[in-house]
Short mmCIF file of C-alpha atoms in Angstrom, two decimals:
data_model
loop_
_atom_site.label_atom_id
_atom_site.label_comp_id
_atom_site.label_asym_id
_atom_site.label_seq_id
_atom_site.Cartn_x
_atom_site.Cartn_y
_atom_site.Cartn_z
CA UNK A 1 136.16 -12.89 41.28
CA UNK A 2 134.61 -10.17 43.99
CA UNK A 3 132.02 -12.07 45.92
CA UNK A 4 128.19 -10.09 45.33
CA UNK A 5 125.49 -9.72 46.80
CA UNK A 6 123.91 -8.89 50.34
CA UNK A 7 123.17 -10.98 54.04
CA UNK A 8 119.66 -9.53 53.71
CA UNK A 9 117.00 -10.73 51.23
CA UNK A 10 113.12 -9.89 52.02
CA UNK A 11 110.60 -11.81 49.64
CA UNK A 12 107.20 -10.76 50.87
CA UNK A 13 104.57 -12.80 48.59
CA UNK A 14 104.90 -16.84 49.14
CA UNK A 15 102.18 -18.44 48.65
CA UNK A 16 102.47 -22.95 47.18
CA UNK A 17 99.44 -24.09 46.05
CA UNK A 18 98.38 -27.22 47.12
CA UNK A 19 97.81 -28.19 42.90
CA UNK A 20 98.43 -28.55 39.36
CA UNK A 21 98.75 -30.37 36.78
CA UNK A 22 100.84 -31.12 33.74
CA UNK A 23 103.70 -34.00 34.55
CA UNK A 24 105.59 -34.63 37.52
CA UNK A 25 107.62 -33.36 39.01
CA UNK A 26 109.00 -29.71 36.43
CA UNK A 27 105.72 -29.42 36.27
CA UNK A 28 104.19 -29.51 39.70
CA UNK A 29 102.66 -26.00 41.49
CA UNK A 30 106.46 -25.08 42.63
CA UNK A 31 108.27 -21.34 44.90
CA UNK A 32 111.65 -21.35 43.91
CA UNK A 33 113.95 -19.59 45.94
CA UNK A 34 116.99 -19.20 43.66
CA UNK A 35 120.61 -18.10 45.94
CA UNK A 36 123.79 -18.08 44.21
CA UNK A 37 127.00 -17.55 46.66
CA UNK A 38 129.84 -16.15 44.32
CA UNK A 39 132.12 -16.08 47.21
CA UNK A 40 134.90 -18.32 48.19
CA UNK A 41 133.23 -19.44 51.51
CA UNK A 42 130.10 -21.71 52.17
CA UNK A 43 127.49 -19.85 52.99
CA UNK A 44 124.83 -20.86 56.02
CA UNK A 45 122.07 -19.24 54.78
CA UNK A 46 118.66 -18.81 57.23
CA UNK A 47 115.43 -18.65 56.03
CA UNK A 48 111.97 -17.61 58.73
CA UNK A 49 109.41 -18.01 57.22
CA UNK A 50 106.18 -15.08 58.09
CA UNK A 51 102.53 -15.48 58.20
CA UNK A 52 98.90 -14.47 58.93
CA UNK A 53 97.85 -16.16 61.61
CA UNK A 54 100.14 -17.40 64.01
CA UNK A 55 104.04 -16.74 64.86
CA UNK A 56 107.42 -17.00 62.48
CA UNK A 57 108.58 -20.22 61.41
CA UNK A 58 111.99 -20.86 61.73
CA UNK A 59 115.11 -21.17 61.38
CA UNK A 60 115.39 -23.60 58.09
CA UNK A 61 118.84 -23.93 57.39
CA UNK A 62 120.49 -24.61 54.28
CA UNK A 63 123.88 -24.56 53.02
CA UNK A 64 125.39 -23.00 49.92
CA UNK A 65 129.29 -23.98 48.86
CA UNK A 66 131.39 -21.81 47.63
CA UNK A 67 131.01 -20.27 43.97
CA UNK A 68 127.64 -22.49 44.10
CA UNK A 69 123.79 -21.45 42.89
CA UNK A 70 120.83 -23.19 44.97
CA UNK A 71 118.11 -23.06 43.60
CA UNK A 72 115.49 -23.90 46.66
CA UNK A 73 112.16 -25.67 46.62
CA UNK A 74 110.48 -23.50 49.61
CA UNK A 75 107.72 -27.05 49.22
CA UNK A 76 111.19 -29.56 50.16
CA UNK A 77 111.78 -26.99 53.36
CA UNK A 78 110.97 -29.71 56.34
CA UNK A 79 112.58 -28.75 59.54
CA UNK A 80 111.51 -26.77 61.87
CA UNK A 81 108.23 -28.53 59.82
CA UNK A 82 107.43 -28.23 55.91
CA UNK A 83 105.05 -25.16 54.46
CA UNK A 84 101.81 -25.42 54.69
CA UNK A 85 100.04 -25.44 50.96
CA UNK A 86 97.61 -22.20 49.73
CA UNK A 87 98.92 -20.15 52.23
CA UNK A 88 100.15 -17.19 52.47
CA UNK A 89 103.70 -16.10 53.99
CA UNK A 90 106.73 -13.58 53.48
CA UNK A 91 110.11 -14.68 53.59
CA UNK A 92 113.50 -13.61 55.19
CA UNK A 93 116.59 -14.91 54.31
CA UNK A 94 119.50 -14.73 55.99
CA UNK A 95 123.33 -15.43 55.03
CA UNK A 96 127.02 -15.48 56.80
CA UNK A 97 128.80 -13.95 53.47
CA UNK A 98 126.94 -12.11 50.35
CA UNK A 99 124.82 -13.95 48.07
CA UNK A 100 121.93 -12.68 45.28
CA UNK A 101 118.65 -14.06 45.90
CA UNK A 102 115.60 -14.19 43.44
CA UNK A 103 112.12 -15.92 43.70
CA UNK A 104 109.72 -17.88 40.93
CA UNK A 105 107.17 -19.61 40.84
CA UNK A 106 105.53 -22.37 38.60
CA UNK A 107 102.14 -21.62 38.56
CA UNK A 108 99.91 -24.56 36.81
CA UNK A 109 96.60 -24.66 38.97
CA UNK A 110 94.59 -24.58 35.60
CA UNK A 111 96.02 -26.37 32.60
CA UNK A 112 98.91 -23.87 31.17
CA UNK A 113 101.86 -22.98 33.48
CA UNK A 114 102.02 -19.73 34.53
CA UNK A 115 106.04 -18.64 35.82
CA UNK A 116 106.57 -15.44 37.39
CA UNK A 117 110.51 -14.55 38.85
CA UNK A 118 111.06 -10.84 40.54
CA UNK A 119 114.67 -10.17 42.35
CA UNK A 120 114.57 -10.76 46.53
CA UNK A 121 113.92 -6.76 48.05
CA UNK A 122 117.66 -6.81 49.58
CA UNK A 123 119.71 -4.21 52.13
CA UNK B 1 122.88 11.15 26.69
CA UNK B 2 124.00 10.60 30.40
CA UNK B 3 125.76 7.27 30.59
CA UNK B 4 123.33 5.27 32.32
CA UNK B 5 123.55 2.23 34.44
CA UNK B 6 125.93 -0.13 36.32
CA UNK B 7 129.02 -2.35 35.69
CA UNK B 8 128.19 -5.05 37.58
CA UNK B 9 124.69 -7.22 37.24
CA UNK B 10 124.00 -10.39 39.09
CA UNK B 11 120.97 -13.02 37.66
CA UNK B 12 120.37 -15.00 40.26
CA UNK B 13 117.70 -17.94 38.50
CA UNK B 14 118.49 -19.04 35.18
CA UNK B 15 116.75 -22.34 33.72
CA UNK B 16 116.38 -23.55 30.05
CA UNK B 17 113.82 -25.66 28.91
CA UNK B 18 115.07 -28.48 27.11
CA UNK B 19 111.88 -28.11 25.17
CA UNK B 20 108.51 -25.94 24.30
CA UNK B 21 105.57 -25.80 21.78
CA UNK B 22 104.66 -23.30 18.83
CA UNK B 23 105.95 -21.62 15.54
CA UNK B 24 110.29 -22.18 15.67
CA UNK B 25 112.34 -19.70 16.48
CA UNK B 26 110.52 -17.25 18.33
CA UNK B 27 108.46 -20.24 20.57
CA UNK B 28 111.24 -21.96 21.62
CA UNK B 29 111.88 -22.00 25.27
CA UNK B 30 114.43 -19.38 25.91
CA UNK B 31 116.28 -17.13 27.98
CA UNK B 32 117.70 -13.21 27.07
CA UNK B 33 120.12 -11.14 28.85
CA UNK B 34 118.77 -7.27 27.77
CA UNK B 35 121.64 -5.72 27.29
CA UNK B 36 121.57 -1.56 27.04
CA UNK B 37 124.62 0.68 26.33
CA UNK B 38 123.98 4.43 26.59
CA UNK B 39 127.09 5.57 26.88
CA UNK B 40 129.28 6.32 24.07
CA UNK B 41 131.95 3.64 23.61
CA UNK B 42 131.51 0.09 22.94
CA UNK B 43 130.62 -2.05 26.43
CA UNK B 44 133.18 -5.94 26.55
CA UNK B 45 131.02 -8.03 28.44
CA UNK B 46 132.13 -11.04 29.90
CA UNK B 47 129.45 -13.94 31.95
CA UNK B 48 130.80 -16.15 33.64
CA UNK B 49 128.19 -18.67 34.97
CA UNK B 50 127.83 -20.30 37.76
CA UNK B 51 126.08 -23.72 39.12
CA UNK B 52 124.77 -26.75 41.80
CA UNK B 53 127.44 -29.22 41.11
CA UNK B 54 130.31 -27.72 39.37
CA UNK B 55 132.67 -25.13 39.45
CA UNK B 56 131.65 -21.99 37.33
CA UNK B 57 131.90 -21.83 33.37
CA UNK B 58 133.43 -18.45 32.02
CA UNK B 59 134.02 -15.91 30.77
CA UNK B 60 131.08 -15.41 27.80
CA UNK B 61 132.75 -13.17 25.54
CA UNK B 62 130.11 -10.28 23.79
CA UNK B 63 130.40 -6.97 22.32
CA UNK B 64 127.55 -3.86 23.22
CA UNK B 65 127.89 -1.32 20.71
CA UNK B 66 127.08 2.09 21.49
CA UNK B 67 124.32 3.22 22.23
CA UNK B 68 123.20 -0.13 20.94
CA UNK B 69 120.65 -2.92 22.38
CA UNK B 70 121.74 -5.72 22.54
CA UNK B 71 119.15 -8.86 23.65
CA UNK B 72 121.82 -12.15 24.07
CA UNK B 73 119.59 -15.42 23.44
CA UNK B 74 121.18 -17.78 26.59
CA UNK B 75 120.25 -20.50 24.61
CA UNK B 76 123.15 -19.74 21.77
CA UNK B 77 126.13 -19.02 23.87
CA UNK B 78 128.55 -21.69 22.67
CA UNK B 79 132.21 -20.64 23.46
CA UNK B 80 133.42 -21.94 25.85
CA UNK B 81 131.00 -24.42 26.96
CA UNK B 82 127.39 -24.29 25.13
CA UNK B 83 124.94 -24.15 28.42
CA UNK B 84 123.37 -27.37 29.35
CA UNK B 85 119.66 -27.99 29.18
CA UNK B 86 116.92 -28.56 32.11
CA UNK B 87 119.73 -27.23 34.65
CA UNK B 88 119.58 -24.87 37.16
CA UNK B 89 122.50 -21.52 36.75
CA UNK B 90 122.94 -18.73 38.05
CA UNK B 91 125.03 -15.33 35.75
CA UNK B 92 127.39 -12.24 36.76
CA UNK B 93 127.99 -9.99 34.60
CA UNK B 94 130.45 -7.62 34.81
CA UNK B 95 131.22 -4.54 31.47
CA UNK B 96 133.39 -1.97 30.86
CA UNK B 97 130.81 0.42 30.76
CA UNK B 98 128.32 1.03 32.24
CA UNK B 99 124.87 -0.91 31.54
CA UNK B 100 121.46 -1.63 32.58
CA UNK B 101 120.67 -5.95 32.23
CA UNK B 102 117.12 -7.23 32.41
CA UNK B 103 116.69 -10.80 31.96
CA UNK B 104 113.28 -12.60 30.92
CA UNK B 105 112.51 -15.64 30.22
CA UNK B 106 110.05 -18.22 27.50
CA UNK B 107 108.40 -21.14 28.88
CA UNK B 108 107.16 -22.60 26.36
CA UNK B 109 107.14 -26.49 28.13
CA UNK B 110 103.23 -26.17 28.86
CA UNK B 111 100.31 -25.59 25.18
CA UNK B 112 101.00 -22.16 25.78
CA UNK B 113 103.65 -19.49 25.63
CA UNK B 114 104.77 -18.29 30.02
CA UNK B 115 106.98 -15.11 30.65
CA UNK B 116 108.50 -13.82 33.25
CA UNK B 117 111.11 -10.86 33.69
CA UNK B 118 113.14 -8.77 35.87
CA UNK B 119 115.54 -6.21 36.06
CA UNK B 120 118.71 -7.80 37.63
CA UNK B 121 120.82 -7.16 40.78
CA UNK B 122 122.67 -4.63 40.45
CA UNK B 123 125.78 -3.14 42.53
CA UNK C 1 101.07 14.91 49.74
CA UNK C 2 105.27 14.01 49.24
CA UNK C 3 107.04 13.66 45.42
CA UNK C 4 107.56 9.93 44.54
CA UNK C 5 110.42 8.38 42.45
CA UNK C 6 113.24 9.27 40.61
CA UNK C 7 113.92 11.09 37.68
CA UNK C 8 115.75 8.95 35.39
CA UNK C 9 114.45 5.11 34.47
CA UNK C 10 116.22 2.74 31.69
CA UNK C 11 114.04 0.04 30.06
CA UNK C 12 116.46 -3.08 29.29
CA UNK C 13 113.80 -5.27 27.19
CA UNK C 14 111.59 -4.14 24.68
CA UNK C 15 110.01 -5.85 22.05
CA UNK C 16 106.35 -6.01 21.13
CA UNK C 17 105.41 -9.46 18.98
CA UNK C 18 103.19 -7.95 15.50
CA UNK C 19 100.23 -10.20 16.56
CA UNK C 20 97.69 -11.64 19.25
CA UNK C 21 94.29 -13.51 19.84
CA UNK C 22 91.14 -12.07 21.41
CA UNK C 23 89.06 -10.25 22.48
CA UNK C 24 91.12 -6.10 21.17
CA UNK C 25 91.87 -4.49 22.20
CA UNK C 26 92.33 -5.17 25.78
CA UNK C 27 94.08 -8.84 24.55
CA UNK C 28 96.06 -6.93 21.14
CA UNK C 29 99.68 -7.74 22.53
CA UNK C 30 101.49 -4.81 22.82
CA UNK C 31 103.94 -3.18 25.81
CA UNK C 32 102.56 -0.55 28.12
CA UNK C 33 105.23 1.91 30.65
CA UNK C 34 103.35 2.70 33.59
CA UNK C 35 104.34 6.66 35.24
CA UNK C 36 103.00 7.78 38.52
CA UNK C 37 103.90 11.31 38.81
CA UNK C 38 102.86 12.13 42.19
CA UNK C 39 104.31 15.36 42.31
CA UNK C 40 102.76 18.74 42.05
CA UNK C 41 103.70 19.79 39.19
CA UNK C 42 102.83 18.25 35.83
CA UNK C 43 105.67 16.24 34.36
CA UNK C 44 107.60 16.96 30.88
CA UNK C 45 108.80 12.92 30.04
CA UNK C 46 111.12 11.90 27.72
CA UNK C 47 111.49 9.02 25.71
CA UNK C 48 114.33 7.64 23.76
CA UNK C 49 114.29 4.21 22.18
CA UNK C 50 117.08 1.70 21.52
CA UNK C 51 118.09 -1.01 18.95
CA UNK C 52 120.30 -3.32 18.00
CA UNK C 53 121.31 -1.93 14.52
CA UNK C 54 121.18 1.84 14.47
CA UNK C 55 121.17 4.99 16.33
CA UNK C 56 118.58 6.32 19.35
CA UNK C 57 115.26 7.64 17.88
CA UNK C 58 113.76 10.02 19.90
CA UNK C 59 112.57 11.55 22.37
CA UNK C 60 109.09 10.77 22.27
CA UNK C 61 107.39 13.57 24.15
CA UNK C 62 104.41 13.36 26.11
CA UNK C 63 102.64 14.89 29.77
CA UNK C 64 101.95 13.51 32.86
CA UNK C 65 99.33 15.69 34.65
CA UNK C 66 100.30 16.37 38.30
CA UNK C 67 99.07 13.24 40.87
CA UNK C 68 97.97 11.24 37.81
CA UNK C 69 99.21 8.09 36.61
CA UNK C 70 99.90 7.67 33.29
CA UNK C 71 100.09 4.09 31.41
CA UNK C 72 101.15 5.23 28.25
CA UNK C 73 101.16 1.50 25.14
CA UNK C 74 104.62 1.63 22.77
CA UNK C 75 102.09 0.71 20.34
CA UNK C 76 100.54 3.55 20.19
CA UNK C 77 103.54 5.81 19.96
CA UNK C 78 104.07 7.96 16.35
CA UNK C 79 106.38 10.96 16.31
CA UNK C 80 109.13 10.74 15.52
CA UNK C 81 108.26 7.07 14.59
CA UNK C 82 105.83 4.35 15.70
CA UNK C 83 107.83 1.78 16.93
CA UNK C 84 108.57 -1.71 14.81
CA UNK C 85 107.24 -4.61 15.23
CA UNK C 86 108.78 -8.02 16.24
CA UNK C 87 112.18 -5.84 17.01
CA UNK C 88 114.42 -6.12 20.34
CA UNK C 89 114.64 -2.84 22.05
CA UNK C 90 115.20 -0.45 24.98
CA UNK C 91 114.45 2.83 26.04
CA UNK C 92 115.69 5.95 28.46
CA UNK C 93 112.74 8.29 30.27
CA UNK C 94 114.05 11.03 31.82
CA UNK C 95 111.56 13.72 33.64
CA UNK C 96 110.96 16.83 34.30
CA UNK C 97 110.24 16.23 38.01
CA UNK C 98 110.41 13.27 40.10
CA UNK C 99 108.51 10.21 38.62
CA UNK C 100 107.45 6.02 39.16
CA UNK C 101 107.86 3.67 35.56
CA UNK C 102 106.44 1.08 35.88
CA UNK C 103 106.53 -1.74 32.51
CA UNK C 104 104.60 -4.82 31.64
CA UNK C 105 103.21 -6.85 28.59
CA UNK C 106 100.63 -8.80 27.37
CA UNK C 107 101.34 -11.55 25.37
CA UNK C 108 99.19 -13.00 23.76
CA UNK C 109 100.75 -14.53 20.52
CA UNK C 110 99.29 -18.12 21.33
CA UNK C 111 96.36 -18.95 22.49
CA UNK C 112 96.20 -17.62 26.10
CA UNK C 113 97.60 -14.21 26.38
CA UNK C 114 100.85 -13.98 29.41
CA UNK C 115 101.57 -11.37 31.32
CA UNK C 116 104.99 -9.90 32.75
CA UNK C 117 105.95 -6.50 34.82
CA UNK C 118 108.48 -4.51 36.86
CA UNK C 119 109.51 -1.82 38.42
CA UNK C 120 112.68 0.18 35.80
CA UNK C 121 115.99 0.64 36.61
CA UNK C 122 116.25 3.62 38.29
CA UNK C 123 119.28 6.28 38.96
CA UNK D 1 115.09 -9.89 65.03
CA UNK D 2 115.85 -7.12 63.45
CA UNK D 3 113.13 -4.61 61.59
CA UNK D 4 113.84 -4.80 57.54
CA UNK D 5 112.09 -2.63 54.93
CA UNK D 6 111.36 1.05 54.04
CA UNK D 7 108.22 3.31 54.92
CA UNK D 8 107.26 4.28 51.71
CA UNK D 9 106.81 1.97 48.44
CA UNK D 10 104.35 2.78 44.68
CA UNK D 11 103.83 0.49 42.57
CA UNK D 12 102.84 2.35 39.33
CA UNK D 13 101.13 0.27 37.12
CA UNK D 14 97.32 -1.29 38.62
CA UNK D 15 95.03 -2.29 36.79
CA UNK D 16 92.16 -5.09 38.21
CA UNK D 17 89.85 -6.49 35.61
CA UNK D 18 86.33 -6.89 34.92
CA UNK D 19 86.26 -10.25 34.54
CA UNK D 20 88.18 -13.89 34.53
CA UNK D 21 87.81 -17.89 33.89
CA UNK D 22 88.17 -20.37 36.47
CA UNK D 23 86.84 -21.59 40.18
CA UNK D 24 85.89 -18.41 42.80
CA UNK D 25 87.43 -16.80 44.10
CA UNK D 26 91.08 -18.81 44.56
CA UNK D 27 90.56 -17.95 39.91
CA UNK D 28 89.03 -14.88 40.03
CA UNK D 29 91.52 -12.01 38.53
CA UNK D 30 92.89 -9.73 40.83
CA UNK D 31 96.05 -7.48 41.99
CA UNK D 32 97.12 -8.04 44.99
CA UNK D 33 99.62 -6.23 47.56
CA UNK D 34 101.70 -8.31 50.17
CA UNK D 35 102.85 -6.86 53.21
CA UNK D 36 106.00 -8.07 55.33
CA UNK D 37 106.48 -6.45 59.05
CA UNK D 38 108.75 -7.37 60.63
CA UNK D 39 109.00 -5.32 63.51
CA UNK D 40 107.82 -5.80 67.10
CA UNK D 41 105.16 -3.17 66.55
CA UNK D 42 101.84 -3.35 64.72
CA UNK D 43 102.34 -1.19 61.45
CA UNK D 44 99.66 1.45 60.99
CA UNK D 45 99.13 1.94 57.04
CA UNK D 46 97.71 3.71 54.14
CA UNK D 47 97.12 3.57 50.65
CA UNK D 48 96.07 6.43 48.18
CA UNK D 49 95.31 5.55 44.59
CA UNK D 50 96.40 7.62 41.59
CA UNK D 51 94.01 7.95 38.33
CA UNK D 52 94.82 8.77 34.33
CA UNK D 53 91.53 11.16 34.89
CA UNK D 54 90.83 12.60 38.94
CA UNK D 55 92.19 13.22 41.78
CA UNK D 56 94.14 10.59 44.28
CA UNK D 57 91.38 8.81 46.81
CA UNK D 58 92.82 7.31 49.80
CA UNK D 59 93.79 6.82 52.19
CA UNK D 60 93.07 3.85 52.54
CA UNK D 61 93.69 2.04 56.28
CA UNK D 62 95.15 -1.16 56.73
CA UNK D 63 96.60 -2.51 60.01
CA UNK D 64 99.34 -5.51 59.90
CA UNK D 65 100.12 -6.72 62.92
CA UNK D 66 103.72 -7.06 64.56
CA UNK D 67 105.92 -9.93 63.10
CA UNK D 68 103.17 -10.60 60.33
CA UNK D 69 102.32 -10.54 56.67
CA UNK D 70 98.72 -9.36 54.87
CA UNK D 71 98.27 -10.43 51.20
CA UNK D 72 95.69 -7.57 50.73
CA UNK D 73 93.08 -7.80 47.37
CA UNK D 74 93.12 -4.44 45.95
CA UNK D 75 89.52 -5.58 44.96
CA UNK D 76 88.47 -6.02 48.40
CA UNK D 77 88.89 -2.47 49.10
CA UNK D 78 86.04 -0.47 50.17
CA UNK D 79 86.28 2.59 52.60
CA UNK D 80 86.84 5.57 51.53
CA UNK D 81 85.35 3.88 48.16
CA UNK D 82 85.66 0.25 45.80
CA UNK D 83 88.17 0.36 43.55
CA UNK D 84 86.69 0.47 39.99
CA UNK D 85 87.90 -2.68 37.02
CA UNK D 86 89.00 -2.06 33.89
CA UNK D 87 91.17 1.15 35.00
CA UNK D 88 94.42 2.26 35.58
CA UNK D 89 95.37 3.42 38.77
CA UNK D 90 98.90 3.53 40.74
CA UNK D 91 99.45 2.81 44.32
CA UNK D 92 101.21 4.52 47.37
CA UNK D 93 101.88 3.40 50.25
CA UNK D 94 103.26 4.37 53.66
CA UNK D 95 103.47 2.73 57.09
CA UNK D 96 103.59 4.31 60.49
CA UNK D 97 107.01 0.91 60.86
CA UNK D 98 109.30 -0.47 58.04
CA UNK D 99 107.78 -2.99 55.51
CA UNK D 100 108.38 -4.52 52.55
CA UNK D 101 105.54 -4.73 50.11
CA UNK D 102 105.37 -6.60 46.90
CA UNK D 103 102.81 -6.58 44.16
CA UNK D 104 100.90 -9.72 42.30
CA UNK D 105 98.46 -10.07 39.90
CA UNK D 106 96.40 -12.83 38.41
CA UNK D 107 94.92 -12.08 35.37
CA UNK D 108 92.29 -14.81 34.19
CA UNK D 109 90.80 -13.54 31.23
CA UNK D 110 91.82 -15.78 28.83
CA UNK D 111 91.34 -19.34 29.18
CA UNK D 112 94.44 -20.43 31.41
CA UNK D 113 95.95 -17.50 33.95
CA UNK D 114 98.98 -15.46 33.82
CA UNK D 115 100.70 -14.26 37.80
CA UNK D 116 102.75 -11.41 37.51
CA UNK D 117 104.46 -10.27 40.25
CA UNK D 118 107.86 -7.58 41.41
CA UNK D 119 108.98 -6.36 44.48
CA UNK D 120 107.59 -2.67 44.84
CA UNK D 121 109.75 0.28 44.00
CA UNK D 122 111.00 1.87 47.52
CA UNK D 123 112.15 5.20 49.53
#
């Protein structure tokens, strides 16, 4: 199969609520970066997080195997540091091979869940 | 009318919840791939599904008649195999003629429904 | 001001639920096509609706004045014919001048409202 | 780091509900324009708001520091004038350096919150 996507993606709107309602862990408020690697080579992916009041943090390094998808929970990132809750952030994603990136949030702060998604900005 | 769209589309974020609430079938949790074929020829469309831990599955073959729209429920795909619930997936869509693709989910796991949509990534 | 946008936009996913809950008319389930005309000339806009099982219907003709936005409820279209409820459709939007188009739905079928939005596909 | 984005962005669909439910201020109905400036220079950003029945209003001037993100609540804009509630608007965003813009709304008019997001249209 042909390889699809771009090597750089940007999410301008990030925010992990600090609380939620409903059964754990599916209904915990969370943010997901969904990555698809259609190529025949593993993707070395680096995330850099930007904040409103401090210097960027990163890179967070992850791998996405050849011809696999990875739905990465931002909540689970730990190295170089966990992502603070209730804090605005943005995210630049750079990959060694072309990938496609979509951004999704489940927000369960009030009694029912709300979800949003969008294809990230690519260049 | 002119023909609009592209021949390749990618959805990075796919997930069909295994349960829902509300009247069936409109309120069943589901994922829809909405396809518009504005051309004067039928579109032969092939979907390939990507997973996090196994090889891609496909092609799923569907047709969209000339000058028709088709709102395809991923829940209903059966051949070569049904799409597992509660499992992350991604999707590459390839068409014989230009089409436009949008991705929508109705999530009714908690008491009320949540919906999301986005234009898929094209190239 | 410079003129922004494109002259053709496509929405692949359209669906107007036939019922809703909450105070009328804000909480009626509805679909909106949001159009921005930044140019100094009025925009002559034509919508063509596509269905799954019958020929396209249109054009629906609307005007968007120079330097104005119009948030058009698909529910309100009447000529050449009203848009059926509970029916999948898609929409091609063609304008005499560059415009920007976004697609939004309020779905109030269950007790609380759900909203979705996305920038339409342009070319 | 390389600089990402475009200097012009457009949001065609804007609307701030006049009421909401849930704890203030997180659960107040609001619209956010999320801006990421990855460059090494501060971004001088100007917003112009378009309405359905009056001339455009602006520019609203804001700054986004180098390598910072700003999640701007449209609710908080005051100069040259506050943005009216329950009123359709659209927004053109112009920056002195490349930026990335995403548009998000929290709508808490009914008992639970609904959220939407999309990458804005760029050129």
